[in-house]
Each structure stands twice: as C-alpha cells, then as structure tokens.
C-alpha cells in the first residue's frame, strides 16, 4: 500500500473565481489522503505507482496518466492504481475515464473520502449536477473535519449557482467612491519645455487641457445584467451600466459613462463561448479652447467573441477577438476603427491565503478614419500590452491585491503627433495596490492606490499620475 499519499499539500480543487461560470468554488485547505482506500490487492509493480505519485506531486498529471494508462493490465483489481489513474485522468481533462476509475475504488470502499471528493468534482465538470450534489452530500454526512466541510459547502454552492444558469436571473450592483487624482489631464510637469522638444516652438504657456490639474472626486456607478436561458446550453444576456465622476472645483472634467450590451452564451461542461455586442458613450467637456469647443466625448460600438476553457487543475484560459468603431463627435480627426485579440490565464492555488493569479495580454490594430491637414499623415497606431492581477486572502473576508500593467503604443504614420519626432512611441506602466474587505455577504469595501507613468518620446505625452480611492460596492441577485 502506498504510504503518506500527499499531492502538493493536498488534492487541488477548482477554486472560486467570480469572473467565470466555469470554475468550481473550492480550495482544499489540508491534505485529503487515501484514508482507508487501499485494497489488499498487490498486483503490479509498486515502482510504477510511486513514479506516478511523484509526477502528480510535481504537477505533471499528463505524464502520470500516460505511465498508468499503459499498465492497466498488470494492475487489474488494484484500487490504489485506480485512484491514482482517476486523479491523473481528472487533472488531464479525461473526465469520463476519471469517473470510471473512482467508481471502481468506491465499489470496494464506499466511504473512501478522497475518491468521493474527486468523483464529485468529476461529475461537476461533466455537467452531471444531480450526481455531483449527491456525492458531496454523502461525503458531508461522514462528519468530515471543518476544513473539508467548508470545501464541500463551497462545491454545493457552486452547484446551486450552475443550476441558476438554467433559470432566468437578474444580477445588479451599485457602488460609490471617494478619491483623489494627481493629474486629471495627464500632462507633463513642464509643458513649455515639452512643446519645444516636440514642435520646436519656444515660450508656449499651458492653457485649457494642457494645464496640470489635481482634485478630489466623488464617483458612483450602477449596473445590471439579465440572463435568459434558451435550453441547457444556450442563454441570452442583456445588460446596462452607468458611471459618473465629479471633481472638486474642476467641473469641466466631470465625466459620464454609459454602456448597453447584449450577447448569446453557450456553456457545456468545461467550455463556453460568448458572442456579444455593445454600445458605450463617454462625455467630458474638458477645457480645450475653440468655438465650437472640442470635447473629450466619444462613442464606441463593439462586437466580439470569447472562448473560455476551465481546466481541471484550478486553471482557466480565455481567448477573445473583438472589433471596435470609435468616434469623437467634436474632434473627428481622432476617429478610428480597431481589431483586437486578447488572452488570459487564471489560476487559484491551494494552501495558506488561497492565492489567485491572473495573467493577460492583448494586441490592437487601430486604423485612423481620416488624415491630418497634409492629407497623408494620420493617427493610426498599434497597441499591445500585458497585465497581471494577484490576490491573497488574509481571512475569509479580508484580501490584499496587486495589479501590474505595461502597454506599448507605436504610431504607424511619421510625424503624427509631433514635428520633431518621426515615430511616436509610448510605454505606459502602472501599478495598483489595495485591500478588499467583505463586511457583509454581498457588500465589500476596497481601498487602493493606483500609480502610472507614460514614458513617451513625444515629450508632451510624458506624464506621471497617482490616484488613491476608497470604494463600497454591493451586489444583488
């Protein structure tokens, strides 16, 4: 019999991820060993089982599955082998084979806690909600330790949420924020010197949007999504959101944002696809000179598709393709059409703090609609970026988070933004540090600092910016 069976400090469970309907809400806090699971059978070479166990502990389930699958004949009626095969198959995405292996283990020992937990997870990933619920409830009746009981309850909650996807649902939220922005207009400290560097024009004093401004602000937002199922796999979505921000003694830079969206979603087990379209409008007067005054108003129409794949080992992959039509009603030289691709990877780790990590990347090809006054130059650009988000839970209600981002913009037309710089190039880096406190079941408070720096070879676009804010948000269903 294999002794001290422990994979990565305990079997990894799909962890709760509020961004996705594909991940199970769970994280196993302590090792769930093969207690009482071993059958007296000793068929097969024990070195193979040990090697498979080591591969699983090293997070290499696919290789463990290959080794175990080719030795099925010599391990007939060996339940230790069946359990390891089930774990390797489950973490390799071979759900049906995992279910069969775990059921063989439970046929000999119906009270095997490890096999019951994994079988319930396999049923969930296969979309068999009734079987998954029955398995977890059976395990719950065995009086498990508190840490395991909490995991079981999270699985049962996730099953209830999955079933809600088959019902008409209305989700809504509301939030309010207080904050301070150190550079509302995003301009350099020395605008006069920046104009000399960019256009070789001395003595220009900043006016309007070129003045560096800072102010405290109040913001509020509300939104809602209505989900209507068509059948077991397909559902439709309608949603809307509104946001507003008001600055103290800088009312020209108050802003309003509105968004309406619609989509169709397909979900089946570990996979999902979403097709969506939307329209957004942003309004901000600003302080630019001119009659009529050019504003920062813009209107965006978008359409796209996203594919999501929830992997067994607490991971999720997303891939997206989108198209945008962006128009500036009072400053149409900025109008552009864009095509963007994106991808992200999410993972929740087991152990202390239940760390959560998301890595994402995007690339956008922005084609200007109009040329500048010379009839040749335009503001087409290529934009790409990477971003990370990390969260660590101090308690079940208190979490620390951090975000890092880097975006590169490259102009596609010479002298598009300056007469002294042929090819404009911007490198925008940002960092977010914060803490989130869930003070009620559906409400949380967030405090954060956001800092950014745009390092541009066109000096008038170089700036640094800091923003501190606190936010209270409540979600309703």
PDB file of C-alpha atoms in Angstrom, residues 53-186:
ATOM      1  CA  UNK A  53       2.560   9.648  -7.380  1.00  0.00           C
ATOM      2  CA  UNK A  54       5.743  11.704  -7.735  1.00  0.00           C
ATOM      3  CA  UNK A  55       4.629  13.078 -11.101  1.00  0.00           C
ATOM      4  CA  UNK A  56       1.285  14.134  -9.639  1.00  0.00           C
ATOM      5  CA  UNK A  57       3.068  15.806  -6.733  1.00  0.00           C
ATOM      6  CA  UNK A  58       5.181  17.677  -9.322  1.00  0.00           C
ATOM      7  CA  UNK A  59       2.037  18.927 -11.121  1.00  0.00           C
ATOM      8  CA  UNK A  60       2.584  16.699 -14.155  1.00  0.00           C
ATOM      9  CA  UNK A  61      -0.709  14.757 -14.385  1.00  0.00           C
ATOM     10  CA  UNK A  62      -0.492  14.133 -18.136  1.00  0.00           C
ATOM     11  CA  UNK A  63       2.754  12.188 -17.865  1.00  0.00           C
ATOM     12  CA  UNK A  64       1.386  10.299 -14.848  1.00  0.00           C
ATOM     13  CA  UNK A  65      -1.679   9.360 -16.879  1.00  0.00           C
ATOM     14  CA  UNK A  66       0.470   8.085 -19.783  1.00  0.00           C
ATOM     15  CA  UNK A  67       2.500   5.875 -17.450  1.00  0.00           C
ATOM     16  CA  UNK A  68      -0.550   4.488 -15.653  1.00  0.00           C
ATOM     17  CA  UNK A  69      -2.772   4.013 -18.714  1.00  0.00           C
ATOM     18  CA  UNK A  70      -0.300   1.745 -20.497  1.00  0.00           C
ATOM     19  CA  UNK A  71      -0.053  -0.556 -17.449  1.00  0.00           C
ATOM     20  CA  UNK A  72      -3.771  -1.248 -16.898  1.00  0.00           C
ATOM     21  CA  UNK A  73      -3.484  -5.000 -17.436  1.00  0.00           C
ATOM     22  CA  UNK A  74      -0.901  -5.647 -14.735  1.00  0.00           C
ATOM     23  CA  UNK A  75      -2.856  -3.571 -12.163  1.00  0.00           C
ATOM     24  CA  UNK A  76      -6.223  -5.311 -12.519  1.00  0.00           C
ATOM     25  CA  UNK A  77      -8.212  -5.055  -9.266  1.00  0.00           C
ATOM     26  CA  UNK A  78      -5.611  -2.780  -7.623  1.00  0.00           C
ATOM     27  CA  UNK A  79      -7.589   0.096  -6.088  1.00  0.00           C
ATOM     28  CA  UNK A  80      -4.521   2.183  -5.294  1.00  0.00           C
ATOM     29  CA  UNK A  81      -3.782   2.130  -9.008  1.00  0.00           C
ATOM     30  CA  UNK A  82      -7.401   3.011  -9.817  1.00  0.00           C
ATOM     31  CA  UNK A  83      -7.279   6.024  -7.518  1.00  0.00           C
ATOM     32  CA  UNK A  84      -4.038   7.333  -8.986  1.00  0.00           C
ATOM     33  CA  UNK A  85      -5.364   6.750 -12.505  1.00  0.00           C
ATOM     34  CA  UNK A  86      -8.515   8.665 -11.639  1.00  0.00           C
ATOM     35  CA  UNK A  87      -6.548  11.626 -10.257  1.00  0.00           C
ATOM     36  CA  UNK A  88      -4.236  11.708 -13.294  1.00  0.00           C
ATOM     37  CA  UNK A  89      -7.160  11.420 -15.720  1.00  0.00           C
ATOM     38  CA  UNK A  90      -9.160  14.135 -13.949  1.00  0.00           C
ATOM     39  CA  UNK A  91      -6.264  16.593 -13.899  1.00  0.00           C
ATOM     40  CA  UNK A  92      -5.568  15.811 -17.566  1.00  0.00           C
ATOM     41  CA  UNK A  93      -9.129  16.613 -18.620  1.00  0.00           C
ATOM     42  CA  UNK A  94     -10.177  12.994 -19.250  1.00  0.00           C
ATOM     43  CA  UNK A  95     -13.343  13.266 -17.173  1.00  0.00           C
ATOM     44  CA  UNK A  96     -15.133  10.070 -18.266  1.00  0.00           C
ATOM     45  CA  UNK A  97     -12.107   7.886 -17.541  1.00  0.00           C
ATOM     46  CA  UNK A  98     -11.689   9.536 -14.137  1.00  0.00           C
ATOM     47  CA  UNK A  99     -15.299   8.790 -13.199  1.00  0.00           C
ATOM     48  CA  UNK A 100     -14.915   5.118 -14.086  1.00  0.00           C
ATOM     49  CA  UNK A 101     -11.694   4.818 -12.043  1.00  0.00           C
ATOM     50  CA  UNK A 102     -13.158   6.493  -8.948  1.00  0.00           C
ATOM     51  CA  UNK A 103     -16.304   4.365  -9.156  1.00  0.00           C
ATOM     52  CA  UNK A 104     -14.124   1.219  -9.098  1.00  0.00           C
ATOM     53  CA  UNK A 105     -12.461   2.467  -5.903  1.00  0.00           C
ATOM     54  CA  UNK A 106     -15.796   3.224  -4.272  1.00  0.00           C
ATOM     55  CA  UNK A 107     -17.254  -0.134  -5.276  1.00  0.00           C
ATOM     56  CA  UNK A 108     -14.807  -1.743  -2.825  1.00  0.00           C
ATOM     57  CA  UNK A 109     -14.844   1.050  -0.235  1.00  0.00           C
ATOM     58  CA  UNK A 110     -17.907   3.333  -0.420  1.00  0.00           C
ATOM     59  CA  UNK A 111     -16.563   5.537   2.404  1.00  0.00           C
ATOM     60  CA  UNK A 112     -13.291   6.483   0.705  1.00  0.00           C
ATOM     61  CA  UNK A 113     -13.266  10.244   1.319  1.00  0.00           C
ATOM     62  CA  UNK A 114     -10.644  11.088  -1.304  1.00  0.00           C
ATOM     63  CA  UNK A 115     -12.401   9.168  -4.063  1.00  0.00           C
ATOM     64  CA  UNK A 116     -15.778  10.679  -3.106  1.00  0.00           C
ATOM     65  CA  UNK A 117     -14.405  14.221  -3.279  1.00  0.00           C
ATOM     66  CA  UNK A 118     -12.740  13.656  -6.641  1.00  0.00           C
ATOM     67  CA  UNK A 119     -15.754  11.833  -8.050  1.00  0.00           C
ATOM     68  CA  UNK A 120     -17.985  14.749  -7.081  1.00  0.00           C
ATOM     69  CA  UNK A 121     -15.638  17.146  -8.824  1.00  0.00           C
ATOM     70  CA  UNK A 122     -15.550  14.945 -11.929  1.00  0.00           C
ATOM     71  CA  UNK A 123     -19.352  14.804 -12.046  1.00  0.00           C
ATOM     72  CA  UNK A 124     -19.456  18.592 -11.805  1.00  0.00           C
ATOM     73  CA  UNK A 125     -17.013  19.056 -14.673  1.00  0.00           C
ATOM     74  CA  UNK A 126     -19.023  16.573 -16.725  1.00  0.00           C
ATOM     75  CA  UNK A 127     -22.150  18.656 -16.119  1.00  0.00           C
ATOM     76  CA  UNK A 128     -23.911  15.957 -14.034  1.00  0.00           C
ATOM     77  CA  UNK A 129     -25.180  18.286 -11.304  1.00  0.00           C
ATOM     78  CA  UNK A 130     -27.522  15.765  -9.631  1.00  0.00           C
ATOM     79  CA  UNK A 131     -24.789  13.138  -9.284  1.00  0.00           C
ATOM     80  CA  UNK A 132     -22.276  15.735  -8.101  1.00  0.00           C
ATOM     81  CA  UNK A 133     -24.644  17.014  -5.425  1.00  0.00           C
ATOM     82  CA  UNK A 134     -25.484  13.511  -4.204  1.00  0.00           C
ATOM     83  CA  UNK A 135     -21.772  12.671  -3.935  1.00  0.00           C
ATOM     84  CA  UNK A 136     -20.888  15.775  -1.951  1.00  0.00           C
ATOM     85  CA  UNK A 137     -23.862  15.325   0.373  1.00  0.00           C
ATOM     86  CA  UNK A 138     -22.808  11.736   1.020  1.00  0.00           C
ATOM     87  CA  UNK A 139     -19.345  12.980   1.920  1.00  0.00           C
ATOM     88  CA  UNK A 140     -20.803  15.692   4.136  1.00  0.00           C
ATOM     89  CA  UNK A 141     -22.759  13.113   6.157  1.00  0.00           C
ATOM     90  CA  UNK A 142     -19.499  11.370   7.104  1.00  0.00           C
ATOM     91  CA  UNK A 143     -18.689  14.147   9.606  1.00  0.00           C
ATOM     92  CA  UNK A 144     -15.552  15.487   7.850  1.00  0.00           C
ATOM     93  CA  UNK A 145     -13.135  17.913   9.572  1.00  0.00           C
ATOM     94  CA  UNK A 146     -14.019  21.654   9.429  1.00  0.00           C
ATOM     95  CA  UNK A 147     -11.625  22.495   6.577  1.00  0.00           C
ATOM     96  CA  UNK A 148     -13.008  19.725   4.377  1.00  0.00           C
ATOM     97  CA  UNK A 149     -16.592  20.619   5.327  1.00  0.00           C
ATOM     98  CA  UNK A 150     -16.004  24.195   4.160  1.00  0.00           C
ATOM     99  CA  UNK A 151     -14.786  22.904   0.802  1.00  0.00           C
ATOM    100  CA  UNK A 152     -17.829  20.655   0.440  1.00  0.00           C
ATOM    101  CA  UNK A 153     -20.167  23.561   1.165  1.00  0.00           C
ATOM    102  CA  UNK A 154     -18.416  25.658  -1.494  1.00  0.00           C
ATOM    103  CA  UNK A 155     -18.909  22.878  -4.017  1.00  0.00           C
ATOM    104  CA  UNK A 156     -22.596  22.656  -3.143  1.00  0.00           C
ATOM    105  CA  UNK A 157     -22.902  26.414  -3.505  1.00  0.00           C
ATOM    106  CA  UNK A 158     -21.218  26.228  -6.906  1.00  0.00           C
ATOM    107  CA  UNK A 159     -23.677  23.522  -7.975  1.00  0.00           C
ATOM    108  CA  UNK A 160     -26.570  25.770  -6.960  1.00  0.00           C
ATOM    109  CA  UNK A 161     -25.054  28.620  -8.964  1.00  0.00           C
ATOM    110  CA  UNK A 162     -24.634  26.379 -12.005  1.00  0.00           C
ATOM    111  CA  UNK A 163     -28.287  25.372 -11.771  1.00  0.00           C
ATOM    112  CA  UNK A 164     -29.246  29.041 -11.592  1.00  0.00           C
ATOM    113  CA  UNK A 165     -27.775  29.376 -15.061  1.00  0.00           C
ATOM    114  CA  UNK A 166     -30.745  27.386 -16.270  1.00  0.00           C
ATOM    115  CA  UNK A 167     -33.125  29.946 -14.788  1.00  0.00           C
ATOM    116  CA  UNK A 168     -33.927  33.496 -15.673  1.00  0.00           C
ATOM    117  CA  UNK A 169     -31.698  35.650 -13.498  1.00  0.00           C
ATOM    118  CA  UNK A 170     -31.166  39.322 -12.788  1.00  0.00           C
ATOM    119  CA  UNK A 171     -27.812  40.489 -11.412  1.00  0.00           C
ATOM    120  CA  UNK A 172     -27.286  44.075 -10.291  1.00  0.00           C
ATOM    121  CA  UNK A 173     -24.721  46.139  -8.430  1.00  0.00           C
ATOM    122  CA  UNK A 174     -24.244  49.626  -7.060  1.00  0.00           C
ATOM    123  CA  UNK A 175     -21.133  51.407  -5.812  1.00  0.00           C
ATOM    124  CA  UNK A 176     -19.876  54.758  -4.550  1.00  0.00           C
ATOM    125  CA  UNK A 177     -16.283  56.025  -4.403  1.00  0.00           C
ATOM    126  CA  UNK A 178     -14.203  58.827  -2.954  1.00  0.00           C
ATOM    127  CA  UNK A 179     -10.759  59.562  -4.310  1.00  0.00           C
ATOM    128  CA  UNK A 180      -8.004  61.960  -5.309  1.00  0.00           C
ATOM    129  CA  UNK A 181      -6.417  62.275  -8.774  1.00  0.00           C
ATOM    130  CA  UNK A 182      -2.993  63.955  -9.002  1.00  0.00           C
ATOM    131  CA  UNK A 183      -3.028  64.563 -12.783  1.00  0.00           C
ATOM    132  CA  UNK A 184      -6.535  64.684 -14.240  1.00  0.00           C
ATOM    133  CA  UNK A 185      -5.395  65.875 -17.672  1.00  0.00           C
ATOM    134  CA  UNK A 186      -2.345  63.594 -17.977  1.00  0.00           C
TER     135      UNK A 186
END
